[in-house]
Amino acid sequence: DVKVTQSSRYLVKRTGEKVFLECVQDMDHENMFWYRQDPGLGLRLIYFSYDVKMKEKGDIPEGYSVSREKKERFSLILESTSTNQTSMYLCASSANIRTGGFDQPQHFGDGTRLSIL
Amino acid sequence: SQQGEEDPQALSIQEGENATMNCSYKTSINNLQWYRQNSGRGLVHLILIRSNEREKHSGRLRVTLDTSKKSSSLLITASRAADTASYFCATGQGAQKLVFGQGTRLTINP
């Protein structure tokens, strides 16, 4: 089974702090994704990556950056946190369409609930 | 942008009854997927249906897809307390990205 591991389940930070959220997958997937989930808004895509050192903006990239130095690891960086970044952050991975076809499910970690005070 | 819209937003039924959730979308897709999320956890993939398929089964789950109406339904038969969760549809539109709806919160009462 695919395992996607997020480094923390819960984090509490103060406004203005720099935060790193780490995600590791063990299935050699090319694609990795970061979402945030808020009540009434569903899942919104922040950034995704098709390959090492590649990144693409999602729907709400403002205030975030990402890093993908190794295939199995995708980090989400909040450079200077604000209270409106309090949310549940979910990481996911999937196989590439070149190797697995268009119909690839995404595999999710258990999420990091981040609170910014 | 959120494309899939689930209906109803919340559903409460008795254990043993069937639960039906619907999803509508706006643009053409190459597949539609359903996911489950238990409280405080990540999403778990349930079933995928391709745009050229009309119906798919997996255990107690039955998914239909009507591309002419741009809609899909998820039926859970003989519901159990463990089925209590939020259910999301997600549309694949030709690339690796999925667009998720806001989900249906399903409660199974014992």
GROMACS .gro file of C-alpha atoms in nm:
model
  227
    1ASP     CA    1   0.000   0.000   0.000
    2VAL     CA    2   0.107   0.354  -0.071
    3LYS     CA    3   0.210   0.543   0.235
    4VAL     CA    4   0.216   0.921   0.247
    5THR     CA    5   0.356   1.055   0.570
    6GLN     CA    6   0.322   1.411   0.691
    7SER     CA    7   0.572   1.516   0.953
    8SER     CA    8   0.329   1.660   1.207
    9ARG     CA    9  -0.038   1.604   1.289
   10TYR     CA   10  -0.075   1.928   1.484
   11LEU     CA   11   0.127   2.249   1.484
   12VAL     CA   12   0.077   2.577   1.665
   13LYS     CA   13   0.278   2.877   1.551
   14ARG     CA   14   0.274   3.253   1.597
   15THR     CA   15   0.215   3.506   1.321
   16GLY     CA   16   0.527   3.593   1.128
   17GLU     CA   17   0.702   3.264   1.193
   18LYS     CA   18   0.843   3.051   0.910
   19VAL     CA   19   0.689   2.707   0.890
   20PHE     CA   20   0.796   2.396   0.700
   21LEU     CA   21   0.548   2.117   0.639
   22GLU     CA   22   0.712   1.798   0.521
   23CYS     CA   23   0.562   1.515   0.319
   24VAL     CA   24   0.721   1.186   0.220
   25GLN     CA   25   0.580   0.913  -0.002
   26ASP     CA   26   0.715   0.562  -0.045
   27MET     CA   27   0.574   0.458  -0.383
   28ASP     CA   28   0.815   0.631  -0.619
   29HIS     CA   29   0.533   0.854  -0.744
   30GLU     CA   30   0.624   1.136  -0.977
   31ASN     CA   31   0.339   1.367  -0.877
   32MET     CA   32   0.295   1.530  -0.540
   33PHE     CA   33   0.039   1.784  -0.424
   34TRP     CA   34  -0.032   2.021  -0.137
   35TYR     CA   35  -0.389   2.117  -0.051
   36ARG     CA   36  -0.551   2.311   0.224
   37GLN     CA   37  -0.894   2.218   0.352
   38ASP     CA   38  -1.128   2.466   0.517
   39PRO     CA   39  -1.491   2.428   0.626
   40GLY     CA   40  -1.727   2.528   0.347
   41LEU     CA   41  -1.445   2.562   0.095
   42GLY     CA   42  -1.344   2.201   0.042
   43LEU     CA   43  -0.996   2.111  -0.078
   44ARG     CA   44  -0.801   2.379  -0.260
   45LEU     CA   45  -0.479   2.307  -0.445
   46ILE     CA   46  -0.183   2.518  -0.333
   47TYR     CA   47   0.106   2.374  -0.536
   48PHE     CA   48   0.193   2.054  -0.715
   49SER     CA   49   0.500   1.897  -0.864
   50TYR     CA   50   0.542   1.662  -1.161
   51ASP     CA   51   0.904   1.579  -1.097
   52VAL     CA   52   1.207   1.658  -0.887
   53LYS     CA   53   1.284   2.029  -0.884
   54MET     CA   54   0.966   2.105  -1.077
   55LYS     CA   55   0.670   2.291  -0.934
   56GLU     CA   56   0.345   2.437  -1.057
   57LYS     CA   57   0.114   2.683  -0.889
   58GLY     CA   58  -0.228   2.561  -0.795
   59ASP     CA   59  -0.535   2.769  -0.725
   60ILE     CA   60  -0.415   2.948  -0.412
   61PRO     CA   61  -0.032   2.975  -0.411
   62GLU     CA   62  -0.009   3.319  -0.249
   63GLY     CA   63   0.181   3.312   0.078
   64TYR     CA   64   0.327   2.967   0.010
   65SER     CA   65   0.627   2.815  -0.162
   66VAL     CA   66   0.740   2.455  -0.213
   67SER     CA   67   1.054   2.253  -0.250
   68ARG     CA   68   1.109   1.917  -0.419
   69GLU     CA   69   1.476   1.825  -0.397
   70LYS     CA   70   1.414   1.451  -0.386
   71LYS     CA   71   1.146   1.248  -0.558
   72GLU     CA   72   0.995   1.115  -0.238
   73ARG     CA   73   0.979   1.445  -0.049
   74PHE     CA   74   0.767   1.754  -0.108
   75SER     CA   75   0.784   2.042   0.136
   76LEU     CA   76   0.540   2.328   0.181
   77ILE     CA   77   0.689   2.650   0.315
   78LEU     CA   78   0.500   2.932   0.479
   79GLU     CA   79   0.754   3.214   0.476
   80SER     CA   80   0.576   3.445   0.720
   81THR     CA   81   0.262   3.299   0.867
   82SER     CA   82  -0.063   3.487   0.911
   83THR     CA   83  -0.380   3.391   1.096
   84ASN     CA   84  -0.565   3.325   0.769
   85GLN     CA   85  -0.329   3.036   0.707
   86THR     CA   86  -0.481   2.845   0.996
   87SER     CA   87  -0.608   2.534   0.823
   88MET     CA   88  -0.577   2.161   0.765
   89TYR     CA   89  -0.297   2.093   0.515
   90LEU     CA   90  -0.306   1.773   0.314
   91CYS     CA   91  -0.033   1.621   0.103
   92ALA     CA   92  -0.100   1.369  -0.173
   93SER     CA   93   0.090   1.174  -0.437
   94SER     CA   94   0.001   0.994  -0.759
   95ALA     CA   95   0.170   0.810  -1.042
   96ASN     CA   96   0.248   0.993  -1.364
   97ILE     CA   97   0.017   0.967  -1.666
   98ARG     CA   98   0.311   0.857  -1.881
   99THR     CA   99   0.360   0.552  -1.666
  100GLY     CA  100   0.018   0.499  -1.515
  101GLY     CA  101  -0.236   0.657  -1.747
  102PHE     CA  102  -0.478   0.941  -1.689
  103ASP     CA  103  -0.684   0.760  -1.433
  104GLN     CA  104  -0.457   0.778  -1.134
  105PRO     CA  105  -0.594   0.806  -0.783
  106GLN     CA  106  -0.426   1.033  -0.535
  107HIS     CA  107  -0.299   0.895  -0.208
  108PHE     CA  108  -0.324   1.126   0.091
  109GLY     CA  109  -0.144   1.170   0.416
  110ASP     CA  110  -0.336   1.220   0.739
  111GLY     CA  111  -0.295   1.595   0.729
  112THR     CA  112  -0.137   1.862   0.945
  113ARG     CA  113  -0.370   2.084   1.141
  114LEU     CA  114  -0.188   2.416   1.160
  115SER     CA  115  -0.299   2.689   1.396
  116ILE     CA  116  -0.151   3.037   1.367
  117LEU     CA  117  -0.198   3.252   1.676
  118SER     CA  118  -1.165   2.651  -0.882
  119GLN     CA  119  -1.401   2.391  -0.745
  120GLN     CA  120  -1.582   2.207  -1.018
  121GLY     CA  121  -1.753   1.916  -0.851
  122GLU     CA  122  -2.051   2.000  -0.637
  123GLU     CA  123  -2.191   1.736  -0.409
  124ASP     CA  124  -2.552   1.710  -0.311
  125PRO     CA  125  -2.674   1.692  -0.042
  126GLN     CA  126  -2.423   1.871   0.180
  127ALA     CA  127  -2.527   1.651   0.470
  128LEU     CA  128  -2.716   1.321   0.492
  129SER     CA  129  -2.829   1.130   0.800
  130ILE     CA  130  -2.976   0.780   0.769
  131GLN     CA  131  -3.035   0.469   0.979
  132GLU     CA  132  -2.793   0.181   0.975
  133GLY     CA  133  -2.887  -0.070   0.707
  134GLU     CA  134  -3.041   0.188   0.476
  135ASN     CA  135  -2.888   0.288   0.144
  136ALA     CA  136  -2.715   0.624   0.103
  137THR     CA  137  -2.702   0.812  -0.225
  138MET     CA  138  -2.482   1.112  -0.291
  139ASN     CA  139  -2.467   1.312  -0.612
  140CYS     CA  140  -2.197   1.512  -0.783
  141SER     CA  141  -2.231   1.760  -1.068
  142TYR     CA  142  -1.953   1.915  -1.270
  143LYS     CA  143  -1.919   2.172  -1.544
  144THR     CA  144  -1.645   2.088  -1.793
  145SER     CA  145  -1.548   1.775  -1.982
  146ILE     CA  146  -1.357   1.515  -1.784
  147ASN     CA  147  -1.158   1.200  -1.848
  148ASN     CA  148  -1.244   1.041  -1.516
  149LEU     CA  149  -1.433   1.101  -1.194
  150GLN     CA  150  -1.321   0.972  -0.856
  151TRP     CA  151  -1.486   0.935  -0.517
  152TYR     CA  152  -1.299   0.969  -0.190
  153ARG     CA  153  -1.391   0.921   0.176
  154GLN     CA  154  -1.257   1.121   0.466
  155ASN     CA  155  -1.300   1.018   0.825
  156SER     CA  156  -1.298   1.297   1.080
  157GLY     CA  157  -0.952   1.445   1.126
  158ARG     CA  158  -0.789   1.216   0.871
  159GLY     CA  159  -0.674   1.229   0.510
  160LEU     CA  160  -0.880   1.128   0.209
  161VAL     CA  161  -0.901   0.767   0.100
  162HIS     CA  162  -0.964   0.677  -0.262
  163LEU     CA  163  -1.279   0.467  -0.308
  164ILE     CA  164  -1.352   0.423  -0.674
  165LEU     CA  165  -1.269   0.569  -1.015
  166ILE     CA  166  -1.494   0.575  -1.318
  167ARG     CA  167  -1.368   0.670  -1.662
  168SER     CA  168  -1.557   0.900  -1.895
  169ASN     CA  169  -1.645   0.611  -2.127
  170GLU     CA  170  -1.796   0.405  -1.843
  171ARG     CA  171  -2.151   0.436  -1.713
  172GLU     CA  172  -2.147   0.228  -1.397
  173LYS     CA  173  -1.894   0.071  -1.167
  174HIS     CA  174  -1.918  -0.145  -0.855
  175SER     CA  175  -1.683  -0.209  -0.567
  176GLY     CA  176  -1.822  -0.410  -0.278
  177ARG     CA  177  -2.116  -0.213  -0.134
  178LEU     CA  178  -2.035   0.088  -0.352
  179ARG     CA  179  -2.198   0.163  -0.684
  180VAL     CA  180  -2.101   0.464  -0.891
  181THR     CA  181  -2.281   0.589  -1.199
  182LEU     CA  182  -2.166   0.851  -1.446
  183ASP     CA  183  -2.382   1.043  -1.692
  184THR     CA  184  -2.155   1.257  -1.906
  185SER     CA  185  -2.449   1.408  -2.096
  186LYS     CA  186  -2.580   1.550  -1.768
  187LYS     CA  187  -2.234   1.603  -1.625
  188SER     CA  188  -2.328   1.419  -1.309
  189SER     CA  189  -2.233   1.118  -1.102
  190SER     CA  190  -2.384   0.938  -0.807
  191LEU     CA  191  -2.237   0.725  -0.532
  192LEU     CA  192  -2.461   0.464  -0.373
  193ILE     CA  193  -2.361   0.289  -0.052
  194THR     CA  194  -2.583  -0.009   0.014
  195ALA     CA  195  -2.664  -0.160   0.354
  196SER     CA  196  -2.491   0.124   0.539
  197ARG     CA  197  -2.289   0.065   0.855
  198ALA     CA  198  -2.187   0.294   1.138
  199ALA     CA  199  -1.830   0.279   1.002
  200ASP     CA  200  -1.950   0.447   0.681
  201THR     CA  201  -1.995   0.771   0.875
  202ALA     CA  202  -1.758   1.012   0.700
  203SER     CA  203  -1.741   1.289   0.443
  204TYR     CA  204  -1.749   1.185   0.078
  205PHE     CA  205  -1.591   1.387  -0.200
  206CYS     CA  206  -1.608   1.363  -0.575
  207ALA     CA  207  -1.309   1.476  -0.779
  208THR     CA  208  -1.284   1.528  -1.151
  209GLY     CA  209  -0.977   1.456  -1.361
  210GLN     CA  210  -0.947   1.681  -1.660
  211GLY     CA  211  -0.665   1.548  -1.873
  212ALA     CA  212  -0.370   1.613  -1.649
  213GLN     CA  213  -0.253   1.496  -1.313
  214LYS     CA  214  -0.465   1.747  -1.129
  215LEU     CA  215  -0.795   1.665  -0.964
  216VAL     CA  216  -1.060   1.919  -0.877
  217PHE     CA  217  -1.250   1.832  -0.560
  218GLY     CA  218  -1.602   1.921  -0.456
  219GLN     CA  219  -1.693   2.039  -0.108
  220GLY     CA  220  -1.818   1.701   0.005
  221THR     CA  221  -2.124   1.533   0.154
  222ARG     CA  222  -2.119   1.465   0.527
  223LEU     CA  223  -2.279   1.125   0.584
  224THR     CA  224  -2.397   1.016   0.930
  225ILE     CA  225  -2.514   0.660   0.990
  226ASN     CA  226  -2.730   0.632   1.302
  227PRO     CA  227  -2.727   0.299   1.488
   0.00000   0.00000   0.00000
